[in-house]
């Protein structure tokens, strides 16, 4: 794999992560407004919300953001694989590392 391919993949992941973050924020804010009728906490020190409300919002927003980010980056990886004709460089590197580990494990079992 060339360095250019690695850079292209990193840019694709970054852009997809940013887009996912924006969508997740909108989804979290809309969900909070629908569930509570009010705006979400601005900060963990927001005096208009209890510690429990802030904690619930933090858990909700983290889970939604993580889910959207994972989905977007998975789709970015699929797109990269289709357009480049090979798996992304980090995936290839992980496969090579796993294969090397399997070979090493076999040698240890035999020896």
mmCIF file with all atom_site columns, N, CA and C in Angstrom, residues 17-74:
data_model
loop_
_atom_site.group_PDB
_atom_site.id
_atom_site.type_symbol
_atom_site.label_atom_id
_atom_site.label_alt_id
_atom_site.label_comp_id
_atom_site.label_asym_id
_atom_site.label_entity_id
_atom_site.label_seq_id
_atom_site.pdbx_PDB_ins_code
_atom_site.Cartn_x
_atom_site.Cartn_y
_atom_site.Cartn_z
_atom_site.occupancy
_atom_site.B_iso_or_equiv
_atom_site.pdbx_formal_charge
_atom_site.auth_seq_id
_atom_site.auth_comp_id
_atom_site.auth_asym_id
_atom_site.auth_atom_id
_atom_site.pdbx_PDB_model_num
ATOM 1   N N  . UNK A 1 17 ? -16.201 10.916 10.230 1.00 0.00 ? 17 UNK A N  1
ATOM 2   C CA . UNK A 1 17 ? -16.339 11.105 11.679 1.00 0.00 ? 17 UNK A CA 1
ATOM 3   C C  . UNK A 1 17 ? -16.930 12.453 12.034 1.00 0.00 ? 17 UNK A C  1
ATOM 4   N N  . UNK A 1 18 ? -16.499 13.498 11.314 1.00 0.00 ? 18 UNK A N  1
ATOM 5   C CA . UNK A 1 18 ? -17.042 14.840 11.553 1.00 0.00 ? 18 UNK A CA 1
ATOM 6   C C  . UNK A 1 18 ? -18.522 14.887 11.196 1.00 0.00 ? 18 UNK A C  1
ATOM 7   N N  . UNK A 1 19 ? -18.871 14.328 10.036 1.00 0.00 ? 19 UNK A N  1
ATOM 8   C CA . UNK A 1 19 ? -20.271 14.307 9.617  1.00 0.00 ? 19 UNK A CA 1
ATOM 9   C C  . UNK A 1 19 ? -21.124 13.529 10.613 1.00 0.00 ? 19 UNK A C  1
ATOM 10  N N  . UNK A 1 20 ? -20.605 12.391 11.072 1.00 0.00 ? 20 UNK A N  1
ATOM 11  C CA . UNK A 1 20 ? -21.342 11.582 12.045 1.00 0.00 ? 20 UNK A CA 1
ATOM 12  C C  . UNK A 1 20 ? -21.546 12.348 13.346 1.00 0.00 ? 20 UNK A C  1
ATOM 13  N N  . UNK A 1 21 ? -20.537 13.104 13.765 1.00 0.00 ? 21 UNK A N  1
ATOM 14  C CA . UNK A 1 21 ? -20.662 13.905 14.987 1.00 0.00 ? 21 UNK A CA 1
ATOM 15  C C  . UNK A 1 21 ? -21.760 14.943 14.887 1.00 0.00 ? 21 UNK A C  1
ATOM 16  N N  . UNK A 1 22 ? -21.842 15.585 13.739 1.00 0.00 ? 22 UNK A N  1
ATOM 17  C CA . UNK A 1 22 ? -22.888 16.599 13.538 1.00 0.00 ? 22 UNK A CA 1
ATOM 18  C C  . UNK A 1 22 ? -24.276 15.969 13.542 1.00 0.00 ? 22 UNK A C  1
ATOM 19  N N  . UNK A 1 23 ? -24.417 14.841 12.857 1.00 0.00 ? 23 UNK A N  1
ATOM 20  C CA . UNK A 1 23 ? -25.708 14.154 12.822 1.00 0.00 ? 23 UNK A CA 1
ATOM 21  C C  . UNK A 1 23 ? -26.075 13.649 14.216 1.00 0.00 ? 23 UNK A C  1
ATOM 22  N N  . UNK A 1 24 ? -25.099 13.116 14.936 1.00 0.00 ? 24 UNK A N  1
ATOM 23  C CA . UNK A 1 24 ? -25.355 12.602 16.282 1.00 0.00 ? 24 UNK A CA 1
ATOM 24  C C  . UNK A 1 24 ? -25.792 13.721 17.222 1.00 0.00 ? 24 UNK A C  1
ATOM 25  N N  . UNK A 1 25 ? -25.156 14.892 17.110 1.00 0.00 ? 25 UNK A N  1
ATOM 26  C CA . UNK A 1 25 ? -25.536 16.011 17.973 1.00 0.00 ? 25 UNK A CA 1
ATOM 27  C C  . UNK A 1 25 ? -26.974 16.433 17.702 1.00 0.00 ? 25 UNK A C  1
ATOM 28  N N  . UNK A 1 26 ? -27.336 16.495 16.437 1.00 0.00 ? 26 UNK A N  1
ATOM 29  C CA . UNK A 1 26 ? -28.705 16.875 16.075 1.00 0.00 ? 26 UNK A CA 1
ATOM 30  C C  . UNK A 1 26 ? -29.690 15.826 16.597 1.00 0.00 ? 26 UNK A C  1
ATOM 31  N N  . UNK A 1 27 ? -29.358 14.550 16.425 1.00 0.00 ? 27 UNK A N  1
ATOM 32  C CA . UNK A 1 27 ? -30.244 13.480 16.889 1.00 0.00 ? 27 UNK A CA 1
ATOM 33  C C  . UNK A 1 27 ? -30.395 13.497 18.411 1.00 0.00 ? 27 UNK A C  1
ATOM 34  N N  . UNK A 1 28 ? -29.292 13.710 19.116 1.00 0.00 ? 28 UNK A N  1
ATOM 35  C CA . UNK A 1 28 ? -29.324 13.732 20.574 1.00 0.00 ? 28 UNK A CA 1
ATOM 36  C C  . UNK A 1 28 ? -30.138 14.925 21.081 1.00 0.00 ? 28 UNK A C  1
ATOM 37  N N  . UNK A 1 29 ? -29.917 16.091 20.491 1.00 0.00 ? 29 UNK A N  1
ATOM 38  C CA . UNK A 1 29 ? -30.651 17.289 20.895 1.00 0.00 ? 29 UNK A CA 1
ATOM 39  C C  . UNK A 1 29 ? -32.146 17.122 20.645 1.00 0.00 ? 29 UNK A C  1
ATOM 40  N N  . UNK A 1 30 ? -32.493 16.588 19.474 1.00 0.00 ? 30 UNK A N  1
ATOM 41  C CA . UNK A 1 30 ? -33.904 16.377 19.137 1.00 0.00 ? 30 UNK A CA 1
ATOM 42  C C  . UNK A 1 30 ? -34.545 15.369 20.082 1.00 0.00 ? 30 UNK A C  1
ATOM 43  N N  . UNK A 1 31 ? -33.829 14.292 20.373 1.00 0.00 ? 31 UNK A N  1
ATOM 44  C CA . UNK A 1 31 ? -34.345 13.268 21.293 1.00 0.00 ? 31 UNK A CA 1
ATOM 45  C C  . UNK A 1 31 ? -34.561 13.856 22.683 1.00 0.00 ? 31 UNK A C  1
ATOM 46  N N  . UNK A 1 32 ? -33.611 14.652 23.151 1.00 0.00 ? 32 UNK A N  1
ATOM 47  C CA . UNK A 1 32 ? -33.727 15.259 24.481 1.00 0.00 ? 32 UNK A CA 1
ATOM 48  C C  . UNK A 1 32 ? -34.929 16.205 24.526 1.00 0.00 ? 32 UNK A C  1
ATOM 49  N N  . UNK A 1 33 ? -35.064 17.018 23.495 1.00 0.00 ? 33 UNK A N  1
ATOM 50  C CA . UNK A 1 33 ? -36.196 17.963 23.447 1.00 0.00 ? 33 UNK A CA 1
ATOM 51  C C  . UNK A 1 33 ? -37.526 17.231 23.425 1.00 0.00 ? 33 UNK A C  1
ATOM 52  N N  . UNK A 1 34 ? -37.592 16.139 22.657 1.00 0.00 ? 34 UNK A N  1
ATOM 53  C CA . UNK A 1 34 ? -38.823 15.352 22.578 1.00 0.00 ? 34 UNK A CA 1
ATOM 54  C C  . UNK A 1 34 ? -39.141 14.687 23.915 1.00 0.00 ? 34 UNK A C  1
ATOM 55  N N  . UNK A 1 35 ? -38.118 14.144 24.565 1.00 0.00 ? 35 UNK A N  1
ATOM 56  C CA . UNK A 1 35 ? -38.329 13.419 25.821 1.00 0.00 ? 35 UNK A CA 1
ATOM 57  C C  . UNK A 1 35 ? -38.620 14.340 27.000 1.00 0.00 ? 35 UNK A C  1
ATOM 58  N N  . UNK A 1 36 ? -37.960 15.509 27.033 1.00 0.00 ? 36 UNK A N  1
ATOM 59  C CA . UNK A 1 36 ? -38.083 16.369 28.215 1.00 0.00 ? 36 UNK A CA 1
ATOM 60  C C  . UNK A 1 36 ? -38.859 17.654 27.960 1.00 0.00 ? 36 UNK A C  1
ATOM 61  N N  . UNK A 1 37 ? -38.963 18.039 26.713 1.00 0.00 ? 37 UNK A N  1
ATOM 62  C CA . UNK A 1 37 ? -39.630 19.296 26.390 1.00 0.00 ? 37 UNK A CA 1
ATOM 63  C C  . UNK A 1 37 ? -38.718 20.507 26.530 1.00 0.00 ? 37 UNK A C  1
ATOM 64  N N  . UNK A 1 38 ? -37.473 20.288 26.909 1.00 0.00 ? 38 UNK A N  1
ATOM 65  C CA . UNK A 1 38 ? -36.539 21.400 27.090 1.00 0.00 ? 38 UNK A CA 1
ATOM 66  C C  . UNK A 1 38 ? -35.251 21.186 26.316 1.00 0.00 ? 38 UNK A C  1
ATOM 67  N N  . UNK A 1 39 ? -34.385 22.169 26.432 1.00 0.00 ? 39 UNK A N  1
ATOM 68  C CA . UNK A 1 39 ? -33.087 22.060 25.761 1.00 0.00 ? 39 UNK A CA 1
ATOM 69  C C  . UNK A 1 39 ? -32.150 21.197 26.602 1.00 0.00 ? 39 UNK A C  1
ATOM 70  N N  . UNK A 1 40 ? -31.185 20.553 25.958 1.00 0.00 ? 40 UNK A N  1
ATOM 71  C CA . UNK A 1 40 ? -30.252 19.717 26.714 1.00 0.00 ? 40 UNK A CA 1
ATOM 72  C C  . UNK A 1 40 ? -29.273 20.565 27.524 1.00 0.00 ? 40 UNK A C  1
ATOM 73  N N  . UNK A 1 41 ? -28.643 19.970 28.528 1.00 0.00 ? 41 UNK A N  1
ATOM 74  C CA . UNK A 1 41 ? -27.649 20.704 29.309 1.00 0.00 ? 41 UNK A CA 1
ATOM 75  C C  . UNK A 1 41 ? -26.508 21.189 28.402 1.00 0.00 ? 41 UNK A C  1
ATOM 76  N N  . UNK A 1 42 ? -26.032 22.382 28.678 1.00 0.00 ? 42 UNK A N  1
ATOM 77  C CA . UNK A 1 42 ? -24.953 22.972 27.893 1.00 0.00 ? 42 UNK A CA 1
ATOM 78  C C  . UNK A 1 42 ? -23.602 22.475 28.395 1.00 0.00 ? 42 UNK A C  1
ATOM 79  N N  . UNK A 1 43 ? -23.536 22.212 29.678 1.00 0.00 ? 43 UNK A N  1
ATOM 80  C CA . UNK A 1 43 ? -22.262 21.893 30.319 1.00 0.00 ? 43 UNK A CA 1
ATOM 81  C C  . UNK A 1 43 ? -22.561 21.070 31.562 1.00 0.00 ? 43 UNK A C  1
ATOM 82  N N  . UNK A 1 44 ? -21.581 20.340 32.042 1.00 0.00 ? 44 UNK A N  1
ATOM 83  C CA . UNK A 1 44 ? -21.798 19.538 33.247 1.00 0.00 ? 44 UNK A CA 1
ATOM 84  C C  . UNK A 1 44 ? -22.026 20.399 34.478 1.00 0.00 ? 44 UNK A C  1
ATOM 85  N N  . UNK A 1 45 ? -21.704 21.685 34.400 1.00 0.00 ? 45 UNK A N  1
ATOM 86  C CA . UNK A 1 45 ? -21.900 22.595 35.534 1.00 0.00 ? 45 UNK A CA 1
ATOM 87  C C  . UNK A 1 45 ? -23.181 23.423 35.401 1.00 0.00 ? 45 UNK A C  1
ATOM 88  N N  . UNK A 1 46 ? -24.007 23.121 34.408 1.00 0.00 ? 46 UNK A N  1
ATOM 89  C CA . UNK A 1 46 ? -25.241 23.877 34.148 1.00 0.00 ? 46 UNK A CA 1
ATOM 90  C C  . UNK A 1 46 ? -26.154 23.794 35.376 1.00 0.00 ? 46 UNK A C  1
ATOM 91  N N  . UNK A 1 47 ? -26.412 24.940 36.033 1.00 0.00 ? 47 UNK A N  1
ATOM 92  C CA . UNK A 1 47 ? -27.211 24.919 37.263 1.00 0.00 ? 47 UNK A CA 1
ATOM 93  C C  . UNK A 1 47 ? -28.700 24.622 37.031 1.00 0.00 ? 47 UNK A C  1
ATOM 94  N N  . UNK A 1 48 ? -29.138 24.630 35.788 1.00 0.00 ? 48 UNK A N  1
ATOM 95  C CA . UNK A 1 48 ? -30.543 24.374 35.495 1.00 0.00 ? 48 UNK A CA 1
ATOM 96  C C  . UNK A 1 48 ? -30.883 22.883 35.442 1.00 0.00 ? 48 UNK A C  1
ATOM 97  N N  . UNK A 1 49 ? -29.878 22.039 35.603 1.00 0.00 ? 49 UNK A N  1
ATOM 98  C CA . UNK A 1 49 ? -30.086 20.592 35.526 1.00 0.00 ? 49 UNK A CA 1
ATOM 99  C C  . UNK A 1 49 ? -29.447 19.899 36.709 1.00 0.00 ? 49 UNK A C  1
ATOM 100 N N  . UNK A 1 50 ? -30.089 18.802 37.131 1.00 0.00 ? 50 UNK A N  1
ATOM 101 C CA . UNK A 1 50 ? -29.539 18.023 38.237 1.00 0.00 ? 50 UNK A CA 1
ATOM 102 C C  . UNK A 1 50 ? -28.362 17.197 37.736 1.00 0.00 ? 50 UNK A C  1
ATOM 103 N N  . UNK A 1 51 ? -27.611 16.672 38.675 1.00 0.00 ? 51 UNK A N  1
ATOM 104 C CA . UNK A 1 51 ? -26.472 15.819 38.321 1.00 0.00 ? 51 UNK A CA 1
ATOM 105 C C  . UNK A 1 51 ? -26.961 14.587 37.549 1.00 0.00 ? 51 UNK A C  1
ATOM 106 N N  . UNK A 1 52 ? -28.106 14.050 37.937 1.00 0.00 ? 52 UNK A N  1
ATOM 107 C CA . UNK A 1 52 ? -28.658 12.880 37.248 1.00 0.00 ? 52 UNK A CA 1
ATOM 108 C C  . UNK A 1 52 ? -29.016 13.222 35.801 1.00 0.00 ? 52 UNK A C  1
ATOM 109 N N  . UNK A 1 53 ? -29.632 14.382 35.586 1.00 0.00 ? 53 UNK A N  1
ATOM 110 C CA . UNK A 1 53 ? -29.986 14.785 34.223 1.00 0.00 ? 53 UNK A CA 1
ATOM 111 C C  . UNK A 1 53 ? -28.738 14.967 33.362 1.00 0.00 ? 53 UNK A C  1
ATOM 112 N N  . UNK A 1 54 ? -27.734 15.586 33.917 1.00 0.00 ? 54 UNK A N  1
ATOM 113 C CA . UNK A 1 54 ? -26.483 15.790 33.178 1.00 0.00 ? 54 UNK A CA 1
ATOM 114 C C  . UNK A 1 54 ? -25.847 14.441 32.853 1.00 0.00 ? 54 UNK A C  1
ATOM 115 N N  . UNK A 1 55 ? -25.862 13.518 33.813 1.00 0.00 ? 55 UNK A N  1
ATOM 116 C CA . UNK A 1 55 ? -25.280 12.195 33.587 1.00 0.00 ? 55 UNK A CA 1
ATOM 117 C C  . UNK A 1 55 ? -26.050 11.438 32.505 1.00 0.00 ? 55 UNK A C  1
ATOM 118 N N  . UNK A 1 56 ? -27.363 11.492 32.566 1.00 0.00 ? 56 UNK A N  1
ATOM 119 C CA . UNK A 1 56 ? -28.187 10.818 31.548 1.00 0.00 ? 56 UNK A CA 1
ATOM 120 C C  . UNK A 1 56 ? -27.906 11.398 30.170 1.00 0.00 ? 56 UNK A C  1
ATOM 121 N N  . UNK A 1 57 ? -27.825 12.717 30.081 1.00 0.00 ? 57 UNK A N  1
ATOM 122 C CA . UNK A 1 57 ? -27.543 13.331 28.790 1.00 0.00 ? 57 UNK A CA 1
ATOM 123 C C  . UNK A 1 57 ? -26.157 12.949 28.295 1.00 0.00 ? 57 UNK A C  1
ATOM 124 N N  . UNK A 1 58 ? -25.187 12.894 29.186 1.00 0.00 ? 58 UNK A N  1
ATOM 125 C CA . UNK A 1 58 ? -23.820 12.521 28.788 1.00 0.00 ? 58 UNK A CA 1
ATOM 126 C C  . UNK A 1 58 ? -23.787 11.087 28.263 1.00 0.00 ? 58 UNK A C  1
ATOM 127 N N  . UNK A 1 59 ? -24.467 10.194 28.935 1.00 0.00 ? 59 UNK A N  1
ATOM 128 C CA . UNK A 1 59 ? -24.510 8.792  28.500 1.00 0.00 ? 59 UNK A CA 1
ATOM 129 C C  . UNK A 1 59 ? -25.231 8.683  27.159 1.00 0.00 ? 59 UNK A C  1
ATOM 130 N N  . UNK A 1 60 ? -26.361 9.335  27.044 1.00 0.00 ? 60 UNK A N  1
ATOM 131 C CA . UNK A 1 60 ? -27.136 9.309  25.801 1.00 0.00 ? 60 UNK A CA 1
ATOM 132 C C  . UNK A 1 60 ? -26.321 9.865  24.637 1.00 0.00 ? 60 UNK A C  1
ATOM 133 N N  . UNK A 1 61 ? -25.740 11.033 24.822 1.00 0.00 ? 61 UNK A N  1
ATOM 134 C CA . UNK A 1 61 ? -25.011 11.658 23.721 1.00 0.00 ? 61 UNK A CA 1
ATOM 135 C C  . UNK A 1 61 ? -23.756 10.874 23.349 1.00 0.00 ? 61 UNK A C  1
ATOM 136 N N  . UNK A 1 62 ? -23.084 10.291 24.336 1.00 0.00 ? 62 UNK A N  1
ATOM 137 C CA . UNK A 1 62 ? -21.893 9.475  24.043 1.00 0.00 ? 62 UNK A CA 1
ATOM 138 C C  . UNK A 1 62 ? -22.255 8.219  23.263 1.00 0.00 ? 62 UNK A C  1
ATOM 139 N N  . UNK A 1 63 ? -23.322 7.571  23.675 1.00 0.00 ? 63 UNK A N  1
ATOM 140 C CA . UNK A 1 63 ? -23.746 6.346  22.990 1.00 0.00 ? 63 UNK A CA 1
ATOM 141 C C  . UNK A 1 63 ? -24.173 6.639  21.557 1.00 0.00 ? 63 UNK A C  1
ATOM 142 N N  . UNK A 1 64 ? -24.947 7.689  21.375 1.00 0.00 ? 64 UNK A N  1
ATOM 143 C CA . UNK A 1 64 ? -25.408 8.044  20.036 1.00 0.00 ? 64 UNK A CA 1
ATOM 144 C C  . UNK A 1 64 ? -24.222 8.436  19.157 1.00 0.00 ? 64 UNK A C  1
ATOM 145 N N  . UNK A 1 65 ? -23.330 9.252  19.682 1.00 0.00 ? 65 UNK A N  1
ATOM 146 C CA . UNK A 1 65 ? -22.163 9.690  18.910 1.00 0.00 ? 65 UNK A CA 1
ATOM 147 C C  . UNK A 1 65 ? -21.284 8.496  18.529 1.00 0.00 ? 65 UNK A C  1
ATOM 148 N N  . UNK A 1 66 ? -21.050 7.598  19.462 1.00 0.00 ? 66 UNK A N  1
ATOM 149 C CA . UNK A 1 66 ? -20.246 6.415  19.176 1.00 0.00 ? 66 UNK A CA 1
ATOM 150 C C  . UNK A 1 66 ? -20.869 5.527  18.117 1.00 0.00 ? 66 UNK A C  1
ATOM 151 N N  . UNK A 1 67 ? -22.165 5.358  18.208 1.00 0.00 ? 67 UNK A N  1
ATOM 152 C CA . UNK A 1 67 ? -22.881 4.544  17.221 1.00 0.00 ? 67 UNK A CA 1
ATOM 153 C C  . UNK A 1 67 ? -22.830 5.155  15.830 1.00 0.00 ? 67 UNK A C  1
ATOM 154 N N  . UNK A 1 68 ? -23.103 6.446  15.747 1.00 0.00 ? 68 UNK A N  1
ATOM 155 C CA . UNK A 1 68 ? -23.054 7.127  14.450 1.00 0.00 ? 68 UNK A CA 1
ATOM 156 C C  . UNK A 1 68 ? -21.638 7.111  13.881 1.00 0.00 ? 68 UNK A C  1
ATOM 157 N N  . UNK A 1 69 ? -20.639 7.331  14.724 1.00 0.00 ? 69 UNK A N  1
ATOM 158 C CA . UNK A 1 69 ? -19.250 7.347  14.253 1.00 0.00 ? 69 UNK A CA 1
ATOM 159 C C  . UNK A 1 69 ? -18.846 5.976  13.726 1.00 0.00 ? 69 UNK A C  1
ATOM 160 N N  . UNK A 1 70 ? -19.190 4.922  14.457 1.00 0.00 ? 70 UNK A N  1
ATOM 161 C CA . UNK A 1 70 ? -18.861 3.560  14.019 1.00 0.00 ? 70 UNK A CA 1
ATOM 162 C C  . UNK A 1 70 ? -19.541 3.241  12.690 1.00 0.00 ? 70 UNK A C  1
ATOM 163 N N  . UNK A 1 71 ? -20.799 3.612  12.571 1.00 0.00 ? 71 UNK A N  1
ATOM 164 C CA . UNK A 1 71 ? -21.535 3.356  11.322 1.00 0.00 ? 71 UNK A CA 1
ATOM 165 C C  . UNK A 1 71 ? -20.906 4.120  10.158 1.00 0.00 ? 71 UNK A C  1
ATOM 166 N N  . UNK A 1 72 ? -20.636 5.401  10.352 1.00 0.00 ? 72 UNK A N  1
ATOM 167 C CA . UNK A 1 72 ? -20.074 6.225  9.276  1.00 0.00 ? 72 UNK A CA 1
ATOM 168 C C  . UNK A 1 72 ? -18.692 5.730  8.866  1.00 0.00 ? 72 UNK A C  1
ATOM 169 N N  . UNK A 1 73 ? -17.864 5.363  9.831  1.00 0.00 ? 73 UNK A N  1
ATOM 170 C CA . UNK A 1 73 ? -16.523 4.899  9.492  1.00 0.00 ? 73 UNK A CA 1
ATOM 171 C C  . UNK A 1 73 ? -16.562 3.525  8.834  1.00 0.00 ? 73 UNK A C  1
ATOM 172 N N  . UNK A 1 74 ? -17.518 2.702  9.198  1.00 0.00 ? 74 UNK A N  1
ATOM 173 C CA . UNK A 1 74 ? -17.686 1.409  8.537  1.00 0.00 ? 74 UNK A CA 1
ATOM 174 C C  . UNK A 1 74 ? -18.086 1.624  7.083  1.00 0.00 ? 74 UNK A C  1
#
